[in-house]
Amino acid sequence: GQDVVEQSGSKRRLDEAQMAASAEDNENLVPVTVLTGFLGSGKTTLLNHILTATHGKKIAVIENEFGDVGIDDELLQKNSKVQADEEIIEMMNGCICCTVRQDLITVLSKLAKRVASGKLKLDGIVIETTGLADPAPVAQTFFVDDAVKAFARLDGIVTLIDAKHIELHLDEEKPEGVENEAVEQVAFADRLLLNKIDLVSEADLFRIESRLKGINAFAPIMRTEKAQVSVDSVLNIKAFDLKKTLDMDPEFLNTDGEHEHDNSVSSISIIQPGNVDLELVQKWVGQLLQEKGAQIYRMKGVLSISNADDKFVYQAVHMLFRGNFDDKWEAGEPRESKLVFIGKNLDEKELRDGFNACIDTPEVLEKRIKTLRFAMGTKVECKTGGGWVKGEVVAHMYRDEFMPPGMVAPYQVKLDSGELIWAPEDVNNLIRKG
């Protein structure tokens, strides 16, 4: 939080301003797709297509050198135009092929430099994760590294599935404590490409699709054969934009009772009318991810926050969370929050109760006022830019339109000089007894 109290009606703090700016900049960031799937699911075919077909898009394909997939060297030689350095090859069709030898961030910063210098314009980046790799660490790079965040945004995780063998993989018995990677890859996906459908019957497909939906009810399934996928199907998925997904499929969050499976990985959605309190939600999510982050593979949502005109859109991969205020609520649009959880052994009642406790009601407000340390009229000292100054508490849970969206200050204080200020938190290093 902040280290000083603020004058009432003063402009918002820098980090909030940056957060608001990030929503606009988001459009200029290069969209990144993480492509995952077992060996043999058709990833190589798909990547070869991206690197050699004339599709008019400039895409950088980043592949893991450690994988045994490996883009066909011969194909690369035949179709490459120029090799800029050992890690980056430019293809005839304008796309770029990169291999990761040490570190994904190194390759991304090389691309970022070339984009910044104007040498390279990219429509998207596709990162191939190795056969058995958990896509989470790759996805998390886009939450953690500041330089990467300033250049690219995680657009979605696409899992390619071999229709002929997926059931074997899903049914594979694992030793105690070892995750089934096939289940995890389905659970992480924002979009599932069900490939090799020419090798199975329609009845098989129906059974496989209902099985996939049992694990991850929120990833649309696209059927393909021989990995003949248009480049668009792996780009600009806007997977983390629930609004887009809901526009495409209004029933998207309605998963009640569709698929009953006894496996421990499942998906849950919550739709809650009304507004929630920003501070309570932040505390709840923080605690949830700390305690249950390992078993929550994905979490995303759109929240309706009290005292904010914009929707709060967020997503998380395991413990890492990223959210910001995005589009405005339209006039007449019902204010409600929509949340999606995909994970292992999720406790639906616990999640619902936890979220319900964040709903902004008069009772909740009253309860919060009761927990404040200083009653109205109490003489206090506040820490300002110019040191500690004396005043008295004149309002509890104070809000004005110059404060960051969703924020409510525990106290408004009238200083002895007559000036009004507010304290952002009820903590001793900001406000103490006079």
CSV table of C-alpha atoms in Angstrom, one decimal:
chain,number,residue,atom,x,y,z
A,1,GLY,CA,0.0,0.0,0.0
A,2,GLN,CA,1.0,3.6,0.3
A,3,ASP,CA,3.3,5.1,2.9
A,4,VAL,CA,1.5,8.4,3.4
A,5,VAL,CA,-2.1,9.5,3.8
A,6,GLU,CA,-3.6,11.5,1.0
A,7,GLN,CA,-5.4,14.8,0.7
A,8,SER,CA,-9.1,14.2,0.2
A,9,GLY,CA,-10.0,14.7,-3.4
A,10,SER,CA,-6.4,14.3,-4.6
A,11,LYS,CA,-5.6,12.5,-7.8
A,12,ARG,CA,-5.0,8.8,-7.9
A,13,ARG,CA,-1.7,7.1,-7.1
A,14,LEU,CA,0.8,6.2,-9.8
A,15,ASP,CA,0.3,2.4,-9.7
A,16,GLU,CA,-3.4,2.8,-10.3
A,17,ALA,CA,-2.8,5.1,-13.2
A,18,GLN,CA,-0.4,2.6,-14.6
A,19,MET,CA,-2.9,-0.1,-14.2
A,20,ALA,CA,-5.5,1.8,-16.1
A,21,ALA,CA,-3.0,2.5,-18.8
A,22,SER,CA,-2.1,-1.1,-19.1
A,23,ALA,CA,-5.6,-1.9,-20.3
A,24,GLU,CA,-5.1,0.4,-23.3
A,25,ASP,CA,-1.6,-0.9,-24.0
A,26,ASN,CA,-2.8,-4.4,-23.9
A,27,GLU,CA,-3.9,-4.1,-27.5
A,28,ASN,CA,-0.4,-3.2,-28.6
A,29,LEU,CA,1.3,-6.2,-26.9
A,30,VAL,CA,2.1,-9.2,-29.0
A,31,PRO,CA,-0.3,-12.0,-28.3
A,32,VAL,CA,1.3,-15.3,-27.2
A,33,THR,CA,-0.2,-18.7,-27.6
A,34,VAL,CA,1.2,-21.6,-25.6
A,35,LEU,CA,0.8,-24.8,-27.6
A,36,THR,CA,0.8,-28.1,-25.6
A,37,GLY,CA,-0.2,-31.7,-26.3
A,38,PHE,CA,1.3,-35.2,-26.2
A,39,LEU,CA,3.9,-36.4,-28.7
A,40,GLY,CA,2.0,-37.6,-31.7
A,41,SER,CA,-0.9,-35.2,-31.3
A,42,GLY,CA,0.2,-33.3,-34.4
A,43,LYS,CA,2.1,-30.3,-33.0
A,44,THR,CA,4.9,-30.7,-35.5
A,45,THR,CA,2.5,-30.7,-38.4
A,46,LEU,CA,0.8,-27.7,-37.1
A,47,LEU,CA,4.0,-25.8,-36.5
A,48,ASN,CA,5.4,-26.7,-39.9
A,49,HIS,CA,2.2,-25.4,-41.4
A,50,ILE,CA,2.6,-22.1,-39.6
A,51,LEU,CA,6.2,-21.8,-40.8
A,52,THR,CA,5.7,-22.6,-44.4
A,53,ALA,CA,2.2,-21.9,-45.6
A,54,THR,CA,1.3,-18.5,-47.1
A,55,HIS,CA,-1.1,-17.2,-44.5
A,56,GLY,CA,0.0,-13.6,-44.5
A,57,LYS,CA,0.7,-13.5,-40.8
A,58,LYS,CA,4.1,-12.9,-39.2
A,59,ILE,CA,4.4,-15.4,-36.4
A,60,ALA,CA,7.4,-16.3,-34.3
A,61,VAL,CA,7.4,-20.0,-33.4
A,62,ILE,CA,9.5,-20.8,-30.3
A,63,GLU,CA,10.2,-24.4,-29.7
A,64,ASN,CA,11.9,-26.2,-26.9
A,65,GLU,CA,15.2,-27.7,-27.9
A,66,PHE,CA,14.7,-30.3,-25.1
A,67,GLY,CA,11.6,-31.7,-26.7
A,68,ASP,CA,12.1,-34.6,-29.1
A,69,VAL,CA,9.5,-33.1,-31.4
A,70,GLY,CA,12.0,-30.7,-33.1
A,71,ILE,CA,10.9,-28.9,-36.2
A,72,ASP,CA,12.1,-30.8,-39.2
A,73,ASP,CA,15.6,-29.5,-39.9
A,74,GLU,CA,15.4,-30.3,-43.6
A,75,LEU,CA,12.1,-28.4,-43.8
A,76,LEU,CA,13.7,-25.5,-42.1
A,77,GLN,CA,16.7,-25.4,-44.5
A,78,LYS,CA,14.4,-25.6,-47.5
A,79,ASN,CA,12.2,-22.8,-46.4
A,80,SER,CA,14.5,-20.5,-44.4
A,81,LYS,CA,15.6,-17.2,-45.8
A,82,VAL,CA,18.2,-16.0,-43.3
A,83,GLN,CA,19.5,-17.1,-39.9
A,84,ALA,CA,20.0,-14.0,-37.8
A,85,ASP,CA,21.8,-15.8,-34.9
A,86,GLU,CA,21.9,-19.4,-33.7
A,87,GLU,CA,18.5,-19.1,-32.0
A,88,ILE,CA,16.5,-17.2,-34.6
A,89,ILE,CA,15.8,-18.3,-38.2
A,90,GLU,CA,13.7,-16.2,-40.6
A,91,MET,CA,11.5,-18.2,-42.9
A,92,MET,CA,10.5,-17.5,-46.5
A,93,ASN,CA,6.9,-16.8,-45.5
A,94,GLY,CA,8.0,-14.0,-43.2
A,95,CYS,CA,7.6,-16.1,-40.0
A,96,ILE,CA,10.4,-16.8,-37.6
A,97,CYS,CA,11.5,-20.0,-35.9
A,98,CYS,CA,13.4,-19.8,-32.6
A,99,THR,CA,14.8,-22.5,-30.4
A,100,VAL,CA,15.1,-22.2,-26.7
A,101,ARG,CA,18.4,-23.5,-25.5
A,102,GLN,CA,18.7,-22.0,-22.1
A,103,ASP,CA,15.9,-19.8,-21.2
A,104,LEU,CA,12.6,-18.7,-22.7
A,105,ILE,CA,13.1,-15.1,-21.4
A,106,THR,CA,16.4,-14.8,-23.3
A,107,VAL,CA,14.7,-15.6,-26.6
A,108,LEU,CA,11.7,-13.3,-25.8
A,109,SER,CA,14.0,-10.4,-25.1
A,110,LYS,CA,15.8,-11.0,-28.4
A,111,LEU,CA,12.5,-10.8,-30.2
A,112,ALA,CA,11.5,-7.8,-28.1
A,113,LYS,CA,14.7,-5.9,-29.1
A,114,ARG,CA,14.1,-6.6,-32.8
A,115,VAL,CA,10.5,-5.5,-32.5
A,116,ALA,CA,11.5,-2.3,-30.7
A,117,SER,CA,14.2,-1.4,-33.3
A,118,GLY,CA,11.6,-1.7,-36.0
A,119,LYS,CA,13.4,-4.6,-37.7
A,120,LEU,CA,10.5,-7.0,-37.0
A,121,LYS,CA,6.8,-6.7,-36.8
A,122,LEU,CA,5.0,-9.6,-35.2
A,123,ASP,CA,1.3,-10.7,-35.3
A,124,GLY,CA,1.8,-13.3,-32.7
A,125,ILE,CA,4.1,-15.8,-31.0
A,126,VAL,CA,3.5,-19.5,-30.6
A,127,ILE,CA,5.4,-21.3,-27.9
A,128,GLU,CA,5.6,-25.1,-28.3
A,129,THR,CA,5.9,-26.9,-24.9
A,130,THR,CA,7.5,-30.3,-24.9
A,131,GLY,CA,5.4,-33.5,-24.9
A,132,LEU,CA,5.0,-33.9,-21.2
A,133,ALA,CA,5.7,-30.3,-20.0
A,134,ASP,CA,3.2,-28.7,-17.7
A,135,PRO,CA,2.3,-25.5,-19.5
A,136,ALA,CA,2.1,-23.5,-16.3
A,137,PRO,CA,5.7,-22.4,-15.9
A,138,VAL,CA,5.7,-21.2,-19.6
A,139,ALA,CA,2.4,-19.3,-19.0
A,140,GLN,CA,3.7,-17.8,-15.8
A,141,THR,CA,6.6,-16.1,-17.5
A,142,PHE,CA,4.1,-13.6,-18.8
A,143,PHE,CA,3.0,-12.7,-15.3
A,144,VAL,CA,6.4,-12.4,-13.7
A,145,ASP,CA,9.0,-10.9,-15.9
A,146,ASP,CA,8.5,-7.1,-16.3
A,147,ALA,CA,10.4,-6.8,-19.6
A,148,VAL,CA,8.3,-9.7,-21.1
A,149,LYS,CA,5.1,-8.1,-19.7
A,150,ALA,CA,5.9,-4.9,-21.5
A,151,PHE,CA,6.3,-6.6,-24.9
A,152,ALA,CA,3.9,-9.6,-25.0
A,153,ARG,CA,0.7,-10.8,-23.4
A,154,LEU,CA,-0.4,-14.4,-22.8
A,155,ASP,CA,-3.3,-14.9,-25.1
A,156,GLY,CA,-4.3,-18.4,-24.5
A,157,ILE,CA,-3.2,-22.0,-24.0
A,158,VAL,CA,-4.1,-24.4,-26.8
A,159,THR,CA,-3.9,-28.1,-26.2
A,160,LEU,CA,-3.7,-30.4,-29.2
A,161,ILE,CA,-5.3,-33.8,-28.6
A,162,ASP,CA,-4.9,-37.0,-30.5
A,163,ALA,CA,-8.4,-38.4,-30.7
A,164,LYS,CA,-7.2,-41.9,-31.3
A,165,HIS,CA,-5.1,-42.2,-28.1
A,166,ILE,CA,-6.3,-39.5,-25.7
A,167,GLU,CA,-8.5,-42.0,-23.6
A,168,LEU,CA,-5.5,-44.2,-23.0
A,169,HIS,CA,-3.6,-41.2,-21.7
A,170,LEU,CA,-6.4,-40.0,-19.5
A,171,ASP,CA,-6.9,-43.5,-18.1
A,172,GLU,CA,-3.3,-44.1,-17.4
A,173,GLU,CA,-2.8,-45.1,-13.8
A,174,LYS,CA,-0.1,-43.0,-12.1
A,175,PRO,CA,1.8,-43.8,-8.9
A,176,GLU,CA,0.7,-42.0,-5.8
A,177,GLY,CA,1.5,-38.3,-5.9
A,178,VAL,CA,2.3,-38.2,-9.6
A,179,GLU,CA,0.0,-36.1,-11.7
A,180,ASN,CA,-1.6,-37.4,-14.9
A,181,GLU,CA,-0.1,-35.0,-17.5
A,182,ALA,CA,-2.8,-35.6,-20.0
A,183,VAL,CA,-5.5,-34.6,-17.5
A,184,GLU,CA,-3.4,-31.5,-16.6
A,185,GLN,CA,-3.0,-30.4,-20.2
A,186,VAL,CA,-6.7,-30.6,-20.8
A,187,ALA,CA,-7.4,-28.7,-17.5
A,188,PHE,CA,-5.0,-25.9,-18.5
A,189,ALA,CA,-6.4,-25.3,-21.9
A,190,ASP,CA,-8.4,-22.3,-23.1
A,191,ARG,CA,-9.1,-24.1,-26.4
A,192,LEU,CA,-8.9,-27.8,-27.3
A,193,LEU,CA,-8.0,-28.9,-30.8
A,194,LEU,CA,-9.3,-32.4,-31.2
A,195,ASN,CA,-7.0,-33.8,-34.0
A,196,LYS,CA,-7.0,-37.0,-36.0
A,197,ILE,CA,-10.8,-37.2,-36.0
A,198,ASP,CA,-10.6,-39.2,-39.3
A,199,LEU,CA,-9.2,-42.1,-37.3
A,200,VAL,CA,-12.2,-42.6,-34.9
A,201,SER,CA,-16.0,-42.9,-35.2
A,202,GLU,CA,-18.6,-40.2,-34.4
A,203,ALA,CA,-19.6,-42.3,-31.3
A,204,ASP,CA,-16.0,-42.2,-30.2
A,205,LEU,CA,-15.8,-38.5,-30.7
A,206,PHE,CA,-19.0,-37.9,-28.7
A,207,ARG,CA,-17.6,-40.0,-25.8
A,208,ILE,CA,-14.2,-38.3,-25.9
A,209,GLU,CA,-15.7,-34.8,-26.0
A,210,SER,CA,-18.0,-35.4,-23.1
A,211,ARG,CA,-15.0,-36.8,-21.2
A,212,LEU,CA,-12.9,-33.6,-22.0
A,213,LYS,CA,-15.8,-31.4,-20.9
A,214,GLY,CA,-15.9,-33.3,-17.6
A,215,ILE,CA,-12.3,-32.2,-16.9
A,216,ASN,CA,-12.6,-28.7,-18.4
A,217,ALA,CA,-16.0,-27.4,-19.2
A,218,PHE,CA,-14.7,-24.0,-20.3
A,219,ALA,CA,-12.5,-24.7,-23.2
A,220,PRO,CA,-14.2,-24.8,-26.6
A,221,ILE,CA,-13.4,-27.9,-28.6
A,222,MET,CA,-12.5,-27.6,-32.3
A,223,ARG,CA,-12.3,-30.8,-34.4
A,224,THR,CA,-9.5,-31.1,-36.9
A,225,GLU,CA,-7.8,-33.8,-39.0
A,226,LYS,CA,-4.2,-34.0,-39.9
A,227,ALA,CA,-3.7,-30.8,-37.8
A,228,GLN,CA,-5.1,-28.8,-40.7
A,229,VAL,CA,-5.9,-25.8,-38.6
A,230,SER,CA,-6.1,-22.3,-39.9
A,231,VAL,CA,-3.4,-20.1,-38.3
A,232,ASP,CA,-6.3,-18.0,-36.8
A,233,SER,CA,-7.4,-20.9,-34.7
A,234,VAL,CA,-4.2,-20.7,-32.6
A,235,LEU,CA,-3.9,-16.9,-32.6
A,236,ASN,CA,-5.7,-14.1,-30.9
A,237,ILE,CA,-7.8,-16.4,-28.9
A,238,LYS,CA,-8.4,-13.7,-26.3
A,239,ALA,CA,-8.9,-16.6,-23.9
A,240,PHE,CA,-8.4,-14.4,-20.9
A,241,ASP,CA,-11.2,-12.2,-22.1
A,242,LEU,CA,-14.2,-13.9,-20.6
A,243,LYS,CA,-16.5,-11.3,-22.2
A,244,LYS,CA,-15.4,-12.4,-25.7
A,245,THR,CA,-15.9,-16.0,-24.8
A,246,LEU,CA,-19.4,-15.2,-23.4
A,247,ASP,CA,-20.3,-13.3,-26.5
A,248,MET,CA,-19.3,-16.4,-28.6
A,249,ASP,CA,-21.2,-18.8,-26.3
A,250,PRO,CA,-23.6,-17.2,-23.8
A,251,GLU,CA,-24.1,-20.6,-22.2
A,252,PHE,CA,-20.4,-20.9,-21.6
A,253,LEU,CA,-20.6,-20.7,-17.8
A,254,ASN,CA,-23.7,-22.8,-17.5
A,255,THR,CA,-22.2,-26.2,-16.7
A,256,ASP,CA,-24.6,-27.5,-14.1
A,257,GLY,CA,-25.0,-31.3,-14.3
A,258,GLU,CA,-23.8,-31.6,-17.9
A,259,HIS,CA,-20.9,-33.9,-17.2
A,260,GLU,CA,-20.5,-36.1,-14.2
A,261,HIS,CA,-17.2,-37.7,-13.9
A,262,ASP,CA,-15.5,-39.1,-10.8
A,263,ASN,CA,-12.1,-37.8,-11.7
A,264,SER,CA,-10.6,-35.3,-9.3
A,265,VAL,CA,-10.1,-32.6,-11.9
A,266,SER,CA,-13.1,-30.5,-12.6
A,267,SER,CA,-14.4,-27.0,-13.4
A,268,ILE,CA,-16.8,-24.8,-11.4
A,269,SER,CA,-18.4,-21.5,-12.3
A,270,ILE,CA,-20.0,-18.9,-10.0
A,271,ILE,CA,-22.4,-16.2,-11.3
A,272,GLN,CA,-23.2,-13.6,-8.6
A,273,PRO,CA,-25.5,-10.6,-9.1
A,274,GLY,CA,-24.6,-7.3,-7.4
A,275,ASN,CA,-21.2,-5.8,-6.4
A,276,VAL,CA,-18.3,-7.1,-4.4
A,277,ASP,CA,-15.9,-5.2,-2.3
A,278,LEU,CA,-12.4,-4.8,-3.8
A,279,GLU,CA,-10.5,-5.2,-0.6
A,280,LEU,CA,-12.4,-8.2,0.6
A,281,VAL,CA,-12.0,-9.9,-2.8
A,282,GLN,CA,-8.3,-9.2,-2.9
A,283,LYS,CA,-7.9,-10.7,0.6
A,284,TRP,CA,-10.0,-13.8,-0.3
A,285,VAL,CA,-8.2,-14.4,-3.6
A,286,GLY,CA,-4.8,-13.9,-1.9
A,287,GLN,CA,-5.6,-16.4,0.8
A,288,LEU,CA,-7.2,-18.9,-1.7
A,289,LEU,CA,-4.1,-18.9,-3.9
A,290,GLN,CA,-1.7,-19.2,-1.0
A,291,GLU,CA,-3.5,-22.2,0.5
A,292,LYS,CA,-5.0,-23.9,-2.6
A,293,GLY,CA,-2.9,-22.5,-5.5
A,294,ALA,CA,-1.2,-25.8,-6.2
A,295,GLN,CA,-4.5,-27.4,-7.0
A,296,ILE,CA,-6.2,-24.5,-8.8
A,297,TYR,CA,-4.8,-24.8,-12.3
A,298,ARG,CA,-6.7,-21.9,-13.8
A,299,MET,CA,-9.0,-19.2,-12.5
A,300,LYS,CA,-10.5,-16.4,-14.5
A,301,GLY,CA,-13.4,-14.0,-14.2
A,302,VAL,CA,-15.0,-10.6,-14.6
A,303,LEU,CA,-16.0,-8.9,-11.3
A,304,SER,CA,-18.4,-6.2,-10.6
A,305,ILE,CA,-16.7,-4.0,-7.9
A,306,SER,CA,-18.4,-1.4,-5.8
A,307,ASN,CA,-17.4,2.2,-6.6
A,308,ALA,CA,-15.9,1.3,-9.9
A,309,ASP,CA,-17.3,2.1,-13.4
A,310,ASP,CA,-15.2,-0.5,-15.1
A,311,LYS,CA,-15.2,-4.3,-15.0
A,312,PHE,CA,-12.4,-5.9,-13.1
A,313,VAL,CA,-11.0,-8.7,-15.3
A,314,TYR,CA,-8.5,-11.2,-13.9
A,315,GLN,CA,-6.9,-14.6,-14.5
A,316,ALA,CA,-4.5,-16.8,-12.6
A,317,VAL,CA,-2.3,-19.8,-13.4
A,318,HIS,CA,-1.7,-21.6,-10.1
A,319,MET,CA,-0.4,-19.0,-7.5
A,320,LEU,CA,0.1,-16.2,-10.0
A,321,PHE,CA,-2.6,-13.7,-10.4
A,322,ARG,CA,-3.0,-10.7,-12.8
A,323,GLY,CA,-6.0,-8.4,-12.9
A,324,ASN,CA,-7.0,-5.0,-14.0
A,325,PHE,CA,-10.0,-2.7,-14.6
A,326,ASP,CA,-11.0,-3.0,-18.2
A,327,ASP,CA,-14.1,-2.1,-20.2
A,328,LYS,CA,-16.9,0.0,-18.8
A,329,TRP,CA,-20.2,-1.5,-17.7
A,330,GLU,CA,-22.7,-0.6,-20.4
A,331,ALA,CA,-25.8,1.3,-19.4
A,332,GLY,CA,-28.5,-1.2,-18.6
A,333,GLU,CA,-26.0,-4.1,-18.4
A,334,PRO,CA,-26.8,-6.2,-15.3
A,335,ARG,CA,-23.9,-5.8,-12.8
A,336,GLU,CA,-22.8,-9.3,-11.9
A,337,SER,CA,-19.6,-11.2,-11.3
A,338,LYS,CA,-18.7,-14.3,-13.2
A,339,LEU,CA,-15.9,-16.6,-12.0
A,340,VAL,CA,-14.4,-19.8,-13.4
A,341,PHE,CA,-12.2,-22.3,-11.5
A,342,ILE,CA,-10.5,-25.4,-13.0
A,343,GLY,CA,-8.6,-27.6,-10.7
A,344,LYS,CA,-8.2,-30.6,-8.6
A,345,ASN,CA,-10.5,-31.6,-5.7
A,346,LEU,CA,-12.2,-28.2,-5.8
A,347,ASP,CA,-14.6,-27.6,-3.0
A,348,GLU,CA,-17.6,-25.9,-4.6
A,349,LYS,CA,-19.3,-24.9,-1.4
A,350,GLU,CA,-16.2,-23.4,0.1
A,351,LEU,CA,-15.5,-21.4,-3.1
A,352,ARG,CA,-19.1,-20.1,-3.2
A,353,ASP,CA,-19.2,-19.2,0.5
A,354,GLY,CA,-15.8,-17.4,0.3
A,355,PHE,CA,-16.9,-15.3,-2.7
A,356,ASN,CA,-20.3,-14.6,-1.1
A,357,ALA,CA,-18.6,-13.2,1.9
A,358,CYS,CA,-17.1,-10.5,-0.4
A,359,ILE,CA,-20.5,-9.2,-1.5
A,360,ASP,CA,-20.9,-5.5,-0.6
A,361,THR,CA,-23.9,-5.2,1.7
A,362,PRO,CA,-24.8,-2.8,4.5
A,363,GLU,CA,-24.1,-5.6,7.0
A,364,VAL,CA,-20.6,-6.1,5.6
A,365,LEU,CA,-20.0,-2.4,5.8
A,366,GLU,CA,-21.2,-2.2,9.4
A,367,LYS,CA,-19.1,-5.2,10.3
A,368,ARG,CA,-16.0,-3.5,8.8
A,369,ILE,CA,-16.7,-0.2,10.7
A,370,LYS,CA,-16.8,-2.2,13.9
A,371,THR,CA,-13.3,-3.6,13.3
A,372,LEU,CA,-11.8,-0.1,12.9
A,373,ARG,CA,-9.5,1.0,15.7
A,374,PHE,CA,-10.7,4.7,16.0
A,375,ALA,CA,-14.2,5.9,16.7
A,376,MET,CA,-15.6,9.1,15.1
A,377,GLY,CA,-14.2,12.1,16.9
A,378,THR,CA,-11.1,10.3,18.1
A,379,LYS,CA,-7.9,12.6,18.1
A,380,VAL,CA,-5.3,11.0,15.9
A,381,GLU,CA,-2.0,11.7,14.2
A,382,CYS,CA,-1.5,10.9,10.5
A,383,LYS,CA,1.7,10.4,8.6
A,384,THR,CA,1.8,12.8,5.6
A,385,GLY,CA,4.6,13.8,3.3
A,386,GLY,CA,5.6,16.5,5.8
A,387,GLY,CA,5.7,14.1,8.8
A,388,TRP,CA,3.1,13.3,11.5
A,389,VAL,CA,0.2,15.8,11.8
A,390,LYS,CA,-2.7,16.0,14.3
A,391,GLY,CA,-6.3,15.8,13.5
A,392,GLU,CA,-9.6,14.0,14.3
A,393,VAL,CA,-11.6,11.2,12.6
A,394,VAL,CA,-14.6,12.7,10.8
A,395,ALA,CA,-15.7,9.8,8.6
A,396,HIS,CA,-15.5,6.0,8.4
A,397,MET,CA,-15.3,4.1,5.1
A,398,TYR,CA,-14.8,7.3,3.1
A,399,ARG,CA,-14.9,7.4,-0.6
A,400,ASP,CA,-14.6,10.2,-3.2
A,401,GLU,CA,-14.4,10.2,-7.0
A,402,PHE,CA,-10.7,11.1,-7.1
A,403,MET,CA,-9.8,7.8,-5.4
A,404,PRO,CA,-8.7,4.8,-7.4
A,405,PRO,CA,-11.6,2.6,-8.6
A,406,GLY,CA,-13.1,0.3,-6.0
A,407,MET,CA,-11.1,1.9,-3.1
A,408,VAL,CA,-12.7,2.9,0.1
A,409,ALA,CA,-10.6,4.5,2.9
A,410,PRO,CA,-11.1,3.4,6.5
A,411,TYR,CA,-10.9,7.0,7.7
A,412,GLN,CA,-11.3,10.6,6.6
A,413,VAL,CA,-9.5,12.9,9.0
A,414,LYS,CA,-9.9,16.6,9.6
A,415,LEU,CA,-6.4,18.0,10.4
A,416,ASP,CA,-6.0,20.8,13.0
A,417,SER,CA,-5.2,23.1,10.0
A,418,GLY,CA,-8.7,22.5,8.7
A,419,GLU,CA,-7.5,20.4,5.8
A,420,LEU,CA,-9.3,17.1,5.0
A,421,ILE,CA,-7.3,14.0,4.3
A,422,TRP,CA,-7.9,10.2,4.1
A,423,ALA,CA,-5.9,7.2,5.4
A,424,PRO,CA,-5.7,4.3,2.9
A,425,GLU,CA,-5.3,1.7,5.6
A,426,ASP,CA,-6.0,1.2,9.3
A,427,VAL,CA,-2.4,0.6,10.3
A,428,ASN,CA,-0.2,2.2,12.9
A,429,ASN,CA,2.5,3.5,10.6
A,430,LEU,CA,-0.1,5.6,8.8
A,431,ILE,CA,-2.5,6.6,11.5
A,432,ARG,CA,-2.1,6.4,15.3
A,433,LYS,CA,-3.7,7.7,18.5
A,434,GLY,CA,-3.2,11.4,19.1
